[in-house]
Each structure stands twice: as structure tokens, then as C-alpha cells.
Amino acid sequence: STVQNFIERSVEPSEYEDLPTESHKVHIAAGCCAGIAEHCLMYPVDLVKTRIMAVAGPGSNQSLGILQSMRNVVQGEGFRALFRGIPVVFTMAGPAHGAYFASYELAKQRTGRSFGKDNPVGHMISGAVASLVHDAVMTPVDAVKQRMQKFQSSYKSSSQCSMSMLKNEGIRSFYRSYTSQILMNIPQQCIHFMSYEYIKLTLNPEDTYRPGIHMLSGGIAGGIAALSTTPMDVCKTLLNTQPTIPGQSNTAITGLRNSIATIYRVAGLRGFWKGSTARVMTIAPSTAICWLVYESFKFVIS
């Protein structure tokens, strides 16, 4: 990439260790750039993942590959349909990821004093803290985004969707999936950050600036974390999209317990792993991009 080539031409790798990156402003700014890049570049794949994970309704055929599903969306709904709901994500992904990385770095500094530098327990705790901060911002965004991503969604824009949810269902509709989001993302981020730090230090014990290693470590860590928490993402998607369940009235499903029962009744145990391939194919490249952009901009800003 342009950023990577610029950095490699301009600095010796050993200089990366001496960068003044303890500044929270640097972490926030770099996190904002990483969040926007991650979510926007992978948004079409995320749309396919949402449709695959929806429990019922057309447009959710998981037997199709990701590329074929994307082609079907373009052919049936137009190219712009791949980006339905992206304005709200573009607006909020930056602040959410800025807070996410800043809280992770701060928690990692604090836990490093208690558990020692590069201790897996410290990385897990820091990941959990980052997840709580991130989800407080992104849970309402996901609720709007996934309703926009549904097949034949009746909403014309993210703002219309938000106003309709607020008027007809109240503020609680934005946080209907918060419990499942937390139960999914805390273990996911614990696994993600612990795996990333472990893989990065295994491949690069000196912890020098190596863009390729940051990208590879982020991709592998994200893929492992994504696969292991797929069942909770299926529950979250159900709570956010609220499809009509065949043979039942179209009433909102609330609560994690009800979402689990509904998925099992409609699709059995396999239903909890619906869309796992699409989830991994979304999150692994996303985390690879995110870590590359974050580490690169952290240097450039510094």
C-alpha cells in the first residue's frame, strides 16, 4: 500500500520501538482511521453475512458462495444495494474504534504493571474493556445497519430507519441485542487481542514495525475469534433484524433466551453456525486491514 511503502522507505524498522505512541490522542486518531477503513472496505461482505444469518425469509440462502451472493444482490437490486446502511457506519465507526483502541492501549498499560508486559491475561482483560467501550457506541449502529441490510428492507435511508425505530419501538429497540452483543464481543475481543499479541510476538520477537506481520497476525487472530463466537452473532442478528417466523405472528423476539429458542426451533443446532464462513471471511480481512491501518497511522501521526 502507499502508506506501507512510504513508511518502509522513510524509517528503519528499529525506530518503531521508539515511537511516542503513549498518547491517547494518537491512539484515538489512528483508531478512527482504522475503523473507517475496516468497515467501509468490507461492507458488501458484511451485508451478505447479515442476510445469510437471518433466520427466515428470501435473500438468505447460505448455499451460495459470498461472491455469487454479491452478484445476485447487484443483479436483483443494483450495485448501491451492497452499501445500504453504510452512512451510519461511516459516521460512527471512527469514534467507536478511536475509543476502542484508546481504551485497549490504556488498559494494556495498566494491566502491564500488574501482570507484566505482554502477559496474555493482561491482553484478555484489555480486550474485554475495549469491547465494553466499543459496544456502547456500536450496538445502536448495528441495529440500524442490519435492518437496512435485510433483503427488501422497507427503509429508504439510515436516518429514516433510526427515526422509525425511535418512534414506533422506543429507545430500547436500539439496544435489543446488547446482551448478546456483549456476550459475543467480550470473548471475541479477549481471543482476538490475546491471539494477535501472541502471533505478532512469535513472528516478530523484537516487536519492530513489520506491516506484513501486523496484517497477518490481525487476520489470523480475527478469524479465530470470529469462528469461535459465531453462535452469538446469529442470536444478535436475529434480535436486530426480527424476521417473520413461519407459522407465528410477527411479534418482536426479545431476550437472548428467546433468540436461542427461536433459532433452535427453526434451524436446529446447525442454525447457530449459519453464516460462519461469511463471518470469518468478513472479520479476518477486516481485522487484518484494521491492524495494518492502525499501526501505520499510529506511526504517521507520531
PDB file of N, CA and C in Angstrom, residues 168-239:
ATOM      1  N   ASN A 168     -41.639   4.184  16.736  1.00  0.00           N
ATOM      2  CA  ASN A 168     -42.547   3.043  16.825  1.00  0.00           C
ATOM      3  C   ASN A 168     -42.168   2.017  17.896  1.00  0.00           C
ATOM      4  N   GLU A 169     -40.880   1.949  18.232  1.00  0.00           N
ATOM      5  CA  GLU A 169     -40.436   0.900  19.150  1.00  0.00           C
ATOM      6  C   GLU A 169     -39.717   1.435  20.389  1.00  0.00           C
ATOM      7  N   GLY A 170     -39.358   2.697  20.354  1.00  0.00           N
ATOM      8  CA  GLY A 170     -38.695   3.277  21.511  1.00  0.00           C
ATOM      9  C   GLY A 170     -37.202   3.087  21.502  1.00  0.00           C
ATOM     10  N   ILE A 171     -36.541   3.745  22.432  1.00  0.00           N
ATOM     11  CA  ILE A 171     -35.082   3.717  22.511  1.00  0.00           C
ATOM     12  C   ILE A 171     -34.544   2.318  22.772  1.00  0.00           C
ATOM     13  N   ARG A 172     -35.348   1.465  23.424  1.00  0.00           N
ATOM     14  CA  ARG A 172     -34.878   0.112  23.755  1.00  0.00           C
ATOM     15  C   ARG A 172     -34.633  -0.727  22.508  1.00  0.00           C
ATOM     16  N   SER A 173     -35.266  -0.382  21.387  1.00  0.00           N
ATOM     17  CA  SER A 173     -35.072  -1.168  20.165  1.00  0.00           C
ATOM     18  C   SER A 173     -33.634  -1.088  19.664  1.00  0.00           C
ATOM     19  N   PHE A 174     -32.948   0.018  19.998  1.00  0.00           N
ATOM     20  CA  PHE A 174     -31.559   0.163  19.571  1.00  0.00           C
ATOM     21  C   PHE A 174     -30.624  -0.736  20.377  1.00  0.00           C
ATOM     22  N   TYR A 175     -31.069  -1.139  21.562  1.00  0.00           N
ATOM     23  CA  TYR A 175     -30.232  -1.960  22.433  1.00  0.00           C
ATOM     24  C   TYR A 175     -30.837  -3.339  22.691  1.00  0.00           C
ATOM     25  N   ARG A 176     -31.749  -3.771  21.794  1.00  0.00           N
ATOM     26  CA  ARG A 176     -32.395  -5.068  21.967  1.00  0.00           C
ATOM     27  C   ARG A 176     -31.378  -6.209  21.972  1.00  0.00           C
ATOM     28  N   SER A 177     -30.310  -6.057  21.199  1.00  0.00           N
ATOM     29  CA  SER A 177     -29.308  -7.120  21.086  1.00  0.00           C
ATOM     30  C   SER A 177     -28.082  -6.880  21.973  1.00  0.00           C
ATOM     31  N   TYR A 178     -28.190  -5.915  22.904  1.00  0.00           N
ATOM     32  CA  TYR A 178     -26.995  -5.522  23.671  1.00  0.00           C
ATOM     33  C   TYR A 178     -26.422  -6.677  24.494  1.00  0.00           C
ATOM     34  N   THR A 179     -27.311  -7.465  25.114  1.00  0.00           N
ATOM     35  CA  THR A 179     -26.820  -8.584  25.931  1.00  0.00           C
ATOM     36  C   THR A 179     -26.060  -9.583  25.080  1.00  0.00           C
ATOM     37  N   SER A 180     -26.650  -9.977  23.952  1.00  0.00           N
ATOM     38  CA  SER A 180     -25.965 -10.937  23.087  1.00  0.00           C
ATOM     39  C   SER A 180     -24.713 -10.318  22.473  1.00  0.00           C
ATOM     40  N   GLN A 181     -24.750  -9.011  22.221  1.00  0.00           N
ATOM     41  CA  GLN A 181     -23.576  -8.318  21.681  1.00  0.00           C
ATOM     42  C   GLN A 181     -22.426  -8.379  22.682  1.00  0.00           C
ATOM     43  N   ILE A 182     -22.722  -8.109  23.937  1.00  0.00           N
ATOM     44  CA  ILE A 182     -21.691  -8.153  24.972  1.00  0.00           C
ATOM     45  C   ILE A 182     -21.173  -9.581  25.163  1.00  0.00           C
ATOM     46  N   LEU A 183     -22.108 -10.535  25.237  1.00  0.00           N
ATOM     47  CA  LEU A 183     -21.710 -11.931  25.432  1.00  0.00           C
ATOM     48  C   LEU A 183     -20.924 -12.469  24.239  1.00  0.00           C
ATOM     49  N   MET A 184     -21.125 -11.881  23.067  1.00  0.00           N
ATOM     50  CA  MET A 184     -20.350 -12.272  21.888  1.00  0.00           C
ATOM     51  C   MET A 184     -19.007 -11.553  21.854  1.00  0.00           C
ATOM     52  N   ASN A 185     -19.037 -10.237  22.026  1.00  0.00           N
ATOM     53  CA  ASN A 185     -17.841  -9.439  21.766  1.00  0.00           C
ATOM     54  C   ASN A 185     -16.797  -9.494  22.867  1.00  0.00           C
ATOM     55  N   ILE A 186     -17.210  -9.680  24.114  1.00  0.00           N
ATOM     56  CA  ILE A 186     -16.185  -9.773  25.169  1.00  0.00           C
ATOM     57  C   ILE A 186     -15.287 -10.987  24.944  1.00  0.00           C
ATOM     58  N   PRO A 187     -15.848 -12.205  24.783  1.00  0.00           N
ATOM     59  CA  PRO A 187     -14.944 -13.325  24.481  1.00  0.00           C
ATOM     60  C   PRO A 187     -14.253 -13.179  23.132  1.00  0.00           C
ATOM     61  N   GLN A 188     -14.967 -12.601  22.154  1.00  0.00           N
ATOM     62  CA  GLN A 188     -14.345 -12.430  20.840  1.00  0.00           C
ATOM     63  C   GLN A 188     -13.134 -11.518  20.926  1.00  0.00           C
ATOM     64  N   GLN A 189     -13.271 -10.397  21.628  1.00  0.00           N
ATOM     65  CA  GLN A 189     -12.151  -9.467  21.719  1.00  0.00           C
ATOM     66  C   GLN A 189     -11.042  -9.980  22.647  1.00  0.00           C
ATOM     67  N   CYS A 190     -11.413 -10.746  23.669  1.00  0.00           N
ATOM     68  CA  CYS A 190     -10.381 -11.389  24.503  1.00  0.00           C
ATOM     69  C   CYS A 190      -9.527 -12.309  23.649  1.00  0.00           C
ATOM     70  N   ILE A 191     -10.184 -13.159  22.857  1.00  0.00           N
ATOM     71  CA  ILE A 191      -9.470 -14.085  21.971  1.00  0.00           C
ATOM     72  C   ILE A 191      -8.688 -13.318  20.912  1.00  0.00           C
ATOM     73  N   HIS A 192      -9.330 -12.299  20.351  1.00  0.00           N
ATOM     74  CA  HIS A 192      -8.721 -11.519  19.277  1.00  0.00           C
ATOM     75  C   HIS A 192      -7.419 -10.862  19.730  1.00  0.00           C
ATOM     76  N   PHE A 193      -7.471 -10.086  20.806  1.00  0.00           N
ATOM     77  CA  PHE A 193      -6.277  -9.355  21.244  1.00  0.00           C
ATOM     78  C   PHE A 193      -5.201 -10.292  21.775  1.00  0.00           C
ATOM     79  N   MET A 194      -5.599 -11.324  22.527  1.00  0.00           N
ATOM     80  CA  MET A 194      -4.611 -12.275  23.043  1.00  0.00           C
ATOM     81  C   MET A 194      -3.918 -12.995  21.885  1.00  0.00           C
ATOM     82  N   SER A 195      -4.696 -13.419  20.882  1.00  0.00           N
ATOM     83  CA  SER A 195      -4.120 -14.119  19.735  1.00  0.00           C
ATOM     84  C   SER A 195      -3.231 -13.184  18.920  1.00  0.00           C
ATOM     85  N   TYR A 196      -3.698 -11.955  18.723  1.00  0.00           N
ATOM     86  CA  TYR A 196      -2.916 -11.001  17.931  1.00  0.00           C
ATOM     87  C   TYR A 196      -1.555 -10.745  18.571  1.00  0.00           C
ATOM     88  N   GLU A 197      -1.560 -10.453  19.860  1.00  0.00           N
ATOM     89  CA  GLU A 197      -0.296 -10.146  20.540  1.00  0.00           C
ATOM     90  C   GLU A 197       0.633 -11.364  20.540  1.00  0.00           C
ATOM     91  N   TYR A 198       0.042 -12.545  20.727  1.00  0.00           N
ATOM     92  CA  TYR A 198       0.860 -13.775  20.758  1.00  0.00           C
ATOM     93  C   TYR A 198       1.469 -14.054  19.384  1.00  0.00           C
ATOM     94  N   ILE A 199       0.656 -13.994  18.335  1.00  0.00           N
ATOM     95  CA  ILE A 199       1.147 -14.274  16.983  1.00  0.00           C
ATOM     96  C   ILE A 199       2.158 -13.222  16.555  1.00  0.00           C
ATOM     97  N   LYS A 200       1.871 -11.963  16.861  1.00  0.00           N
ATOM     98  CA  LYS A 200       2.779 -10.881  16.484  1.00  0.00           C
ATOM     99  C   LYS A 200       4.153 -11.056  17.129  1.00  0.00           C
ATOM    100  N   LEU A 201       4.172 -11.364  18.421  1.00  0.00           N
ATOM    101  CA  LEU A 201       5.444 -11.504  19.126  1.00  0.00           C
ATOM    102  C   LEU A 201       6.163 -12.802  18.760  1.00  0.00           C
ATOM    103  N   THR A 202       5.391 -13.829  18.364  1.00  0.00           N
ATOM    104  CA  THR A 202       6.007 -15.073  17.912  1.00  0.00           C
ATOM    105  C   THR A 202       6.721 -14.869  16.581  1.00  0.00           C
ATOM    106  N   LEU A 203       6.083 -14.155  15.673  1.00  0.00           N
ATOM    107  CA  LEU A 203       6.660 -13.900  14.350  1.00  0.00           C
ATOM    108  C   LEU A 203       7.686 -12.773  14.365  1.00  0.00           C
ATOM    109  N   ASN A 204       7.586 -11.900  15.353  1.00  0.00           N
ATOM    110  CA  ASN A 204       8.449 -10.718  15.406  1.00  0.00           C
ATOM    111  C   ASN A 204       8.825 -10.441  16.861  1.00  0.00           C
ATOM    112  N   PRO A 205       9.719 -11.269  17.437  1.00  0.00           N
ATOM    113  CA  PRO A 205      10.057 -11.154  18.870  1.00  0.00           C
ATOM    114  C   PRO A 205      10.581  -9.776  19.268  1.00  0.00           C
ATOM    115  N   GLU A 206      11.230  -9.068  18.321  1.00  0.00           N
ATOM    116  CA  GLU A 206      11.764  -7.736  18.648  1.00  0.00           C
ATOM    117  C   GLU A 206      10.662  -6.681  18.707  1.00  0.00           C
ATOM    118  N   ASP A 207       9.466  -7.028  18.240  1.00  0.00           N
ATOM    119  CA  ASP A 207       8.325  -6.110  18.220  1.00  0.00           C
ATOM    120  C   ASP A 207       8.656  -4.833  17.451  1.00  0.00           C
ATOM    121  N   THR A 208       9.364  -4.986  16.322  1.00  0.00           N
ATOM    122  CA  THR A 208       9.665  -3.857  15.460  1.00  0.00           C
ATOM    123  C   THR A 208       8.522  -3.673  14.466  1.00  0.00           C
ATOM    124  N   TYR A 209       8.555  -2.561  13.749  1.00  0.00           N
ATOM    125  CA  TYR A 209       7.472  -2.288  12.799  1.00  0.00           C
ATOM    126  C   TYR A 209       7.597  -3.196  11.581  1.00  0.00           C
ATOM    127  N   ARG A 210       6.649  -4.085  11.407  1.00  0.00           N
ATOM    128  CA  ARG A 210       6.589  -5.006  10.280  1.00  0.00           C
ATOM    129  C   ARG A 210       5.149  -5.048   9.774  1.00  0.00           C
ATOM    130  N   PRO A 211       4.809  -4.231   8.786  1.00  0.00           N
ATOM    131  CA  PRO A 211       3.422  -4.150   8.307  1.00  0.00           C
ATOM    132  C   PRO A 211       2.825  -5.495   7.930  1.00  0.00           C
ATOM    133  N   GLY A 212       3.620  -6.329   7.262  1.00  0.00           N
ATOM    134  CA  GLY A 212       3.116  -7.636   6.861  1.00  0.00           C
ATOM    135  C   GLY A 212       2.744  -8.502   8.047  1.00  0.00           C
ATOM    136  N   ILE A 213       3.545  -8.431   9.097  1.00  0.00           N
ATOM    137  CA  ILE A 213       3.274  -9.230  10.292  1.00  0.00           C
ATOM    138  C   ILE A 213       2.050  -8.692  11.029  1.00  0.00           C
ATOM    139  N   HIS A 214       1.921  -7.379  11.107  1.00  0.00           N
ATOM    140  CA  HIS A 214       0.721  -6.798  11.723  1.00  0.00           C
ATOM    141  C   HIS A 214      -0.532  -7.271  10.984  1.00  0.00           C
ATOM    142  N   MET A 215      -0.460  -7.266   9.659  1.00  0.00           N
ATOM    143  CA  MET A 215      -1.604  -7.640   8.845  1.00  0.00           C
ATOM    144  C   MET A 215      -1.918  -9.131   8.993  1.00  0.00           C
ATOM    145  N   LEU A 216      -0.889  -9.981   8.916  1.00  0.00           N
ATOM    146  CA  LEU A 216      -1.081 -11.426   9.042  1.00  0.00           C
ATOM    147  C   LEU A 216      -1.585 -11.789  10.428  1.00  0.00           C
ATOM    148  N   SER A 217      -0.982 -11.215  11.454  1.00  0.00           N
ATOM    149  CA  SER A 217      -1.389 -11.506  12.833  1.00  0.00           C
ATOM    150  C   SER A 217      -2.833 -11.082  13.075  1.00  0.00           C
ATOM    151  N   GLY A 218      -3.185  -9.903  12.573  1.00  0.00           N
ATOM    152  CA  GLY A 218      -4.553  -9.424  12.736  1.00  0.00           C
ATOM    153  C   GLY A 218      -5.562 -10.302  12.030  1.00  0.00           C
ATOM    154  N   GLY A 219      -5.233 -10.755  10.816  1.00  0.00           N
ATOM    155  CA  GLY A 219      -6.143 -11.606  10.061  1.00  0.00           C
ATOM    156  C   GLY A 219      -6.370 -12.955  10.725  1.00  0.00           C
ATOM    157  N   ILE A 220      -5.289 -13.598  11.165  1.00  0.00           N
ATOM    158  CA  ILE A 220      -5.414 -14.910  11.821  1.00  0.00           C
ATOM    159  C   ILE A 220      -6.174 -14.779  13.135  1.00  0.00           C
ATOM    160  N   ALA A 221      -5.812 -13.778  13.931  1.00  0.00           N
ATOM    161  CA  ALA A 221      -6.480 -13.571  15.225  1.00  0.00           C
ATOM    162  C   ALA A 221      -7.963 -13.275  15.041  1.00  0.00           C
ATOM    163  N   GLY A 222      -8.282 -12.444  14.068  1.00  0.00           N
ATOM    164  CA  GLY A 222      -9.679 -12.120  13.810  1.00  0.00           C
ATOM    165  C   GLY A 222     -10.478 -13.322  13.349  1.00  0.00           C
ATOM    166  N   GLY A 223      -9.873 -14.161  12.496  1.00  0.00           N
ATOM    167  CA  GLY A 223     -10.555 -15.357  12.016  1.00  0.00           C
ATOM    168  C   GLY A 223     -10.849 -16.345  13.132  1.00  0.00           C
ATOM    169  N   ILE A 224      -9.881 -16.560  14.008  1.00  0.00           N
ATOM    170  CA  ILE A 224     -10.071 -17.471  15.153  1.00  0.00           C
ATOM    171  C   ILE A 224     -11.185 -16.956  16.055  1.00  0.00           C
ATOM    172  N   ALA A 225     -11.131 -15.674  16.368  1.00  0.00           N
ATOM    173  CA  ALA A 225     -12.140 -15.073  17.256  1.00  0.00           C
ATOM    174  C   ALA A 225     -13.529 -15.104  16.621  1.00  0.00           C
ATOM    175  N   ALA A 226     -13.596 -14.844  15.320  1.00  0.00           N
ATOM    176  CA  ALA A 226     -14.887 -14.817  14.625  1.00  0.00           C
ATOM    177  C   ALA A 226     -15.545 -16.189  14.620  1.00  0.00           C
ATOM    178  N   LEU A 227     -14.784 -17.212  14.284  1.00  0.00           N
ATOM    179  CA  LEU A 227     -15.350 -18.562  14.206  1.00  0.00           C
ATOM    180  C   LEU A 227     -15.857 -19.029  15.563  1.00  0.00           C
ATOM    181  N   SER A 228     -15.114 -18.743  16.610  1.00  0.00           N
ATOM    182  CA  SER A 228     -15.464 -19.242  17.938  1.00  0.00           C
ATOM    183  C   SER A 228     -16.695 -18.574  18.529  1.00  0.00           C
ATOM    184  N   THR A 229     -17.083 -17.428  18.011  1.00  0.00           N
ATOM    185  CA  THR A 229     -18.234 -16.701  18.575  1.00  0.00           C
ATOM    186  C   THR A 229     -19.389 -16.565  17.590  1.00  0.00           C
ATOM    187  N   THR A 230     -19.396 -17.365  16.542  1.00  0.00           N
ATOM    188  CA  THR A 230     -20.473 -17.303  15.540  1.00  0.00           C
ATOM    189  C   THR A 230     -21.869 -17.492  16.136  1.00  0.00           C
ATOM    190  N   PRO A 231     -22.097 -18.475  17.039  1.00  0.00           N
ATOM    191  CA  PRO A 231     -23.467 -18.656  17.559  1.00  0.00           C
ATOM    192  C   PRO A 231     -24.068 -17.398  18.178  1.00  0.00           C
ATOM    193  N   MET A 232     -23.254 -16.616  18.882  1.00  0.00           N
ATOM    194  CA  MET A 232     -23.776 -15.403  19.494  1.00  0.00           C
ATOM    195  C   MET A 232     -24.079 -14.344  18.439  1.00  0.00           C
ATOM    196  N   ASP A 233     -23.340 -14.348  17.336  1.00  0.00           N
ATOM    197  CA  ASP A 233     -23.616 -13.391  16.273  1.00  0.00           C
ATOM    198  C   ASP A 233     -24.936 -13.723  15.579  1.00  0.00           C
ATOM    199  N   VAL A 234     -25.246 -15.015  15.445  1.00  0.00           N
ATOM    200  CA  VAL A 234     -26.531 -15.414  14.876  1.00  0.00           C
ATOM    201  C   VAL A 234     -27.670 -14.911  15.768  1.00  0.00           C
ATOM    202  N   CYS A 235     -27.510 -15.054  17.081  1.00  0.00           N
ATOM    203  CA  CYS A 235     -28.528 -14.547  18.026  1.00  0.00           C
ATOM    204  C   CYS A 235     -28.672 -13.041  17.910  1.00  0.00           C
ATOM    205  N   LYS A 236     -27.558 -12.341  17.831  1.00  0.00           N
ATOM    206  CA  LYS A 236     -27.593 -10.875  17.724  1.00  0.00           C
ATOM    207  C   LYS A 236     -28.277 -10.438  16.435  1.00  0.00           C
ATOM    208  N   THR A 237     -27.960 -11.121  15.335  1.00  0.00           N
ATOM    209  CA  THR A 237     -28.565 -10.770  14.053  1.00  0.00           C
ATOM    210  C   THR A 237     -30.071 -10.979  14.076  1.00  0.00           C
ATOM    211  N   LEU A 238     -30.522 -12.068  14.699  1.00  0.00           N
ATOM    212  CA  LEU A 238     -31.955 -12.316  14.823  1.00  0.00           C
ATOM    213  C   LEU A 238     -32.639 -11.199  15.604  1.00  0.00           C
ATOM    214  N   LEU A 239     -32.062 -10.804  16.718  1.00  0.00           N
ATOM    215  CA  LEU A 239     -32.662  -9.757  17.544  1.00  0.00           C
ATOM    216  C   LEU A 239     -32.701  -8.421  16.816  1.00  0.00           C
TER     217      LEU A 239
END
